[in-house]
C-alpha atoms as a printed R data frame, in Angstrom:
    type eleno elety resid chain resno       x      y       z
1   ATOM     1    CA   UNK     A     1   0.226 -0.223  -0.085
2   ATOM     2    CA   UNK     A     2   1.397  3.290  -1.012
3   ATOM     3    CA   UNK     A     3   1.658  6.476   1.676
4   ATOM     4    CA   UNK     A     4  -1.544  7.939   0.094
5   ATOM     5    CA   UNK     A     5  -3.661  4.704   0.705
6   ATOM     6    CA   UNK     A     6  -2.169  4.313   4.178
7   ATOM     7    CA   UNK     A     7  -2.448  7.776   5.313
8   ATOM     8    CA   UNK     A     8  -6.060  7.818   4.174
9   ATOM     9    CA   UNK     A     9  -6.779  4.606   5.899
10  ATOM    10    CA   UNK     A    10  -5.102  4.945   9.297
11  ATOM    11    CA   UNK     A    11  -2.839  8.051   9.587
12  ATOM    12    CA   UNK     A    12  -2.008  7.011  13.048
13  ATOM    13    CA   UNK     A    13  -0.681  3.212  11.593
14  ATOM    14    CA   UNK     A    14   0.818  5.148   8.663
15  ATOM    15    CA   UNK     A    15   3.156  7.292  10.672
16  ATOM    16    CA   UNK     A    16   4.084  3.948  13.354
17  ATOM    17    CA   UNK     A    17   4.858  2.409  10.309
18  ATOM    18    CA   UNK     A    18   6.976  5.028   8.374
19  ATOM    19    CA   UNK     A    19   8.894  5.980  11.329
20  ATOM    20    CA   UNK     A    20   9.902  2.244  12.082
21  ATOM    21    CA   UNK     A    21  11.749  2.177   8.777
22  ATOM    22    CA   UNK     A    22  13.454  5.476   9.429
23  ATOM    23    CA   UNK     A    23  16.566  5.717  11.235
24  ATOM    24    CA   UNK     A    24  16.663  9.619  11.986
25  ATOM    25    CA   UNK     A    25  14.561 12.819  11.649
26  ATOM    26    CA   UNK     A    26  14.938 16.152  12.419
27  ATOM    27    CA   UNK     A    27  14.505 17.789  15.837
28  ATOM    28    CA   UNK     A    28  14.145 21.491  16.537
29  ATOM    29    CA   UNK     A    29  12.743 24.009  19.363
30  ATOM    30    CA   UNK     A    30  10.265 26.256  18.505
31  ATOM    31    CA   UNK     A    31  11.213 29.914  19.037
32  ATOM    32    CA   UNK     A    32  15.230 29.305  19.387
33  ATOM    33    CA   UNK     A    33  17.295 30.710  16.916
34  ATOM    34    CA   UNK     A    34  18.820 27.330  16.338
35  ATOM    35    CA   UNK     A    35  18.826 24.859  13.564
36  ATOM    36    CA   UNK     A    36  16.704 21.628  13.248
37  ATOM    37    CA   UNK     A    37  19.519 19.015  14.036
38  ATOM    38    CA   UNK     A    38  19.325 15.336  12.855
39  ATOM    39    CA   UNK     A    39  18.409 12.802  15.509
40  ATOM    40    CA   UNK     A    40  17.781  9.050  15.944
41  ATOM    41    CA   UNK     A    41  14.059  8.643  17.591
42  ATOM    42    CA   UNK     A    42  12.803  5.829  20.060
43  ATOM    43    CA   UNK     A    43   9.092  6.216  19.930
44  ATOM    44    CA   UNK     A    44   6.884  5.086  22.790
45  ATOM    45    CA   UNK     A    45   3.758  4.985  21.144
46  ATOM    46    CA   UNK     A    46   1.634  3.860  24.296
47  ATOM    47    CA   UNK     A    47   2.573  6.905  25.808
48  ATOM    48    CA   UNK     A    48   2.821  9.025  22.691
49  ATOM    49    CA   UNK     A    49   5.997 10.181  23.399
50  ATOM    50    CA   UNK     A    50   9.389  9.926  21.142
51  ATOM    51    CA   UNK     A    51  12.918  9.653  22.949
52  ATOM    52    CA   UNK     A    52  16.128 10.591  21.873
53  ATOM    53    CA   UNK     A    53  19.550  9.940  23.479
54  ATOM    54    CA   UNK     A    54  22.046 12.921  23.446
55  ATOM    55    CA   UNK     A    55  24.718 15.156  25.059
56  ATOM    56    CA   UNK     A    56  24.039 17.526  27.662
57  ATOM    57    CA   UNK     A    57  26.846 19.905  25.818
58  ATOM    58    CA   UNK     A    58  24.721 20.189  22.591
59  ATOM    59    CA   UNK     A    59  23.137 23.340  21.553
60  ATOM    60    CA   UNK     A    60  19.672 21.808  21.531
61  ATOM    61    CA   UNK     A    61  20.178 20.478  25.402
62  ATOM    62    CA   UNK     A    62  21.660 23.886  26.520
63  ATOM    63    CA   UNK     A    63  19.082 25.773  24.543
64  ATOM    64    CA   UNK     A    64  16.220 24.107  26.347
65  ATOM    65    CA   UNK     A    65  13.618 26.002  28.775
66  ATOM    66    CA   UNK     A    66  10.822 25.101  30.869
67  ATOM    67    CA   UNK     A    67   7.893 24.000  28.622
68  ATOM    68    CA   UNK     A    68   9.868 24.435  25.393
69  ATOM    69    CA   UNK     A    69   7.849 23.347  22.243
70  ATOM    70    CA   UNK     A    70   9.550 21.516  19.743
71  ATOM    71    CA   UNK     A    71   8.915 19.944  16.304
72  ATOM    72    CA   UNK     A    72  10.422 16.616  15.063
73  ATOM    73    CA   UNK     A    73  10.007 16.064  11.176
74  ATOM    74    CA   UNK     A    74  10.499 12.904   9.329
75  ATOM    75    CA   UNK     A    75  10.584 11.967   5.288
76  ATOM    76    CA   UNK     A    76  10.128  8.557   4.210
77  ATOM    77    CA   UNK     A    77  13.220  6.987   2.096
78  ATOM    78    CA   UNK     A    78  10.760  6.792  -1.280
79  ATOM    79    CA   UNK     A    79   9.511 10.403  -0.477
80  ATOM    80    CA   UNK     A    80   5.992  9.778  -0.454
81  ATOM    81    CA   UNK     A    81   5.525 10.461   3.425
82  ATOM    82    CA   UNK     A    82   6.146 13.237   5.374
83  ATOM    83    CA   UNK     A    83   5.123 14.210   9.128
84  ATOM    84    CA   UNK     A    84   5.922 17.057  11.373
85  ATOM    85    CA   UNK     A    85   5.411 16.116  15.212
86  ATOM    86    CA   UNK     A    86   4.946 18.319  17.657
87  ATOM    87    CA   UNK     A    87   5.112 18.283  21.506
88  ATOM    88    CA   UNK     A    88   6.429 19.654  24.530
89  ATOM    89    CA   UNK     A    89  10.242 18.863  24.839
90  ATOM    90    CA   UNK     A    90  12.116 18.061  28.228
91  ATOM    91    CA   UNK     A    91  15.459 16.872  29.285
92  ATOM    92    CA   UNK     A    92  15.097 13.888  31.727
93  ATOM    93    CA   UNK     A    93  17.277 10.693  31.899
94  ATOM    94    CA   UNK     A    94  14.889  7.809  32.428
95  ATOM    95    CA   UNK     A    95  17.114  4.891  33.411
96  ATOM    96    CA   UNK     A    96  14.633  2.427  32.320
97  ATOM    97    CA   UNK     A    97  14.075  3.901  29.006
98  ATOM    98    CA   UNK     A    98  17.721  3.967  28.415
99  ATOM    99    CA   UNK     A    99  17.937  0.520  29.404
100 ATOM   100    CA   UNK     A   100  15.491 -0.400  26.768
101 ATOM   101    CA   UNK     A   101  16.760  1.741  24.085
102 ATOM   102    CA   UNK     A   102  20.403  1.686  24.515
103 ATOM   103    CA   UNK     A   103  22.198  0.115  21.506
104 ATOM   104    CA   UNK     A   104  25.617 -0.259  20.059
105 ATOM   105    CA   UNK     A   105  25.052  2.490  18.133
106 ATOM   106    CA   UNK     A   106  24.124  4.695  21.054
107 ATOM   107    CA   UNK     A   107  27.561  3.363  22.937
108 ATOM   108    CA   UNK     A   108  29.364  4.373  19.951
109 ATOM   109    CA   UNK     A   109  29.023  8.160  20.725
110 ATOM   110    CA   UNK     A   110  29.313  7.643  24.859
111 ATOM   111    CA   UNK     A   111  32.331  5.999  25.896
112 ATOM   112    CA   UNK     A   112  31.574  5.856  29.270
113 ATOM   113    CA   UNK     A   113  28.429  3.918  28.073
114 ATOM   114    CA   UNK     A   114  25.335  4.772  29.965
115 ATOM   115    CA   UNK     A   115  26.950  5.910  32.715
116 ATOM   116    CA   UNK     A   116  28.915  8.783  30.694
117 ATOM   117    CA   UNK     A   117  28.409 11.927  32.227
118 ATOM   118    CA   UNK     A   118  27.758 13.623  29.087
119 ATOM   119    CA   UNK     A   119  24.507 11.652  28.177
120 ATOM   120    CA   UNK     A   120  21.411 12.658  28.351
121 ATOM   121    CA   UNK     A   121  17.905 12.012  27.125
122 ATOM   122    CA   UNK     A   122  15.266 14.084  25.435
123 ATOM   123    CA   UNK     A   123  11.685 13.346  25.823
124 ATOM   124    CA   UNK     A   124   9.301 14.424  23.270
125 ATOM   125    CA   UNK     A   125   5.507 14.789  24.892
126 ATOM   126    CA   UNK     A   126   3.506 14.493  21.438
127 ATOM   127    CA   UNK     A   127   0.331 16.913  20.948
128 ATOM   128    CA   UNK     A   128  -0.247 16.719  17.469
129 ATOM   129    CA   UNK     A   129   1.320 15.731  13.993
130 ATOM   130    CA   UNK     A   130   0.865 16.693  10.492
131 ATOM   131    CA   UNK     A   131   1.074 13.781   7.937
132 ATOM   132    CA   UNK     A   132   1.371 13.874   4.286
133 ATOM   133    CA   UNK     A   133   1.163 11.027   1.984
134 ATOM   134    CA   UNK     A   134   1.224 10.991  -1.586
135 ATOM   135    CA   UNK     A   135   1.119  8.373  -4.734
136 ATOM   136    CA   UNK     A   136   4.531  6.664  -5.132
137 ATOM   137    CA   UNK     A   137   3.219  6.075  -9.086
138 ATOM   138    CA   UNK     A   138   5.102  7.991 -11.704
139 ATOM   139    CA   UNK     A   139   2.147  7.383 -13.752
140 ATOM   140    CA   UNK     A   140  -0.815  8.853 -11.725
141 ATOM   141    CA   UNK     A   141   1.696 11.665 -11.064
142 ATOM   142    CA   UNK     A   142   2.531 12.178 -14.651
143 ATOM   143    CA   UNK     A   143  -1.435 11.857 -15.623
144 ATOM   144    CA   UNK     A   144  -2.505 14.432 -12.508
145 ATOM   145    CA   UNK     A   145  -0.187 17.075 -13.750
146 ATOM   146    CA   UNK     A   146  -1.125 16.772 -17.079
147 ATOM   147    CA   UNK     A   147  -4.875 16.810 -16.265
148 ATOM   148    CA   UNK     A   148  -4.610 20.095 -14.239
149 ATOM   149    CA   UNK     A   149  -2.071 21.602 -16.731
150 ATOM   150    CA   UNK     A   150  -5.361 21.049 -19.202
151 ATOM   151    CA   UNK     A   151  -8.085 22.466 -16.862
152 ATOM   152    CA   UNK     A   152  -7.805 25.634 -15.130
153 ATOM   153    CA   UNK     A   153 -10.057 24.912 -12.375
154 ATOM   154    CA   UNK     A   154  -8.524 21.452 -11.600
155 ATOM   155    CA   UNK     A   155  -5.359 20.493  -8.809
156 ATOM   156    CA   UNK     A   156  -3.179 17.272  -9.422
157 ATOM   157    CA   UNK     A   157  -4.727 15.016  -6.865
158 ATOM   158    CA   UNK     A   158  -1.375 13.116  -5.916
159 ATOM   159    CA   UNK     A   159  -1.616 13.159  -2.070
160 ATOM   160    CA   UNK     A   160  -3.585 13.432   1.286
161 ATOM   161    CA   UNK     A   161  -2.887 15.518   4.471
162 ATOM   162    CA   UNK     A   162  -3.985 14.552   7.597
163 ATOM   163    CA   UNK     A   163  -3.659 16.027  11.300
164 ATOM   164    CA   UNK     A   164  -3.194 13.744  14.178
165 ATOM   165    CA   UNK     A   165  -4.304 14.797  17.608
166 ATOM   166    CA   UNK     A   166  -2.509 12.669  20.636
């Protein structure tokens, strides 16, 4: 099933499936002067949270204020699915969650392991997400573009957009 159909059928399930297939997205704090930063995500869908392992000395962590709102954006490798998740971002080191999501990849960044003094975690408490799904068919894309160019009052039908509230 392409992303267009998946998003229309069940946007939450489409989001979960697509994020499972992605290694990272871009995380940024609203209102900060910082650029968004690539981060590996660890979703906890039962709690509507996205967790990140990071270092205390990053601009992202140093720039956090109480009740910071953030966006986390992802795009599928096929470029037929995009999502921007929004919520409150807090720094909190949850040892149980760290044990759950720790991996050899995370260990490569923290030579002191899970006890590294620079290691910290960020938790994005999700409030909502904007999700887009488009057709992965070049034939459909071409047809819709041609049709829209021939009819002045018609736009191409190549995608869908949904808002999820958590």
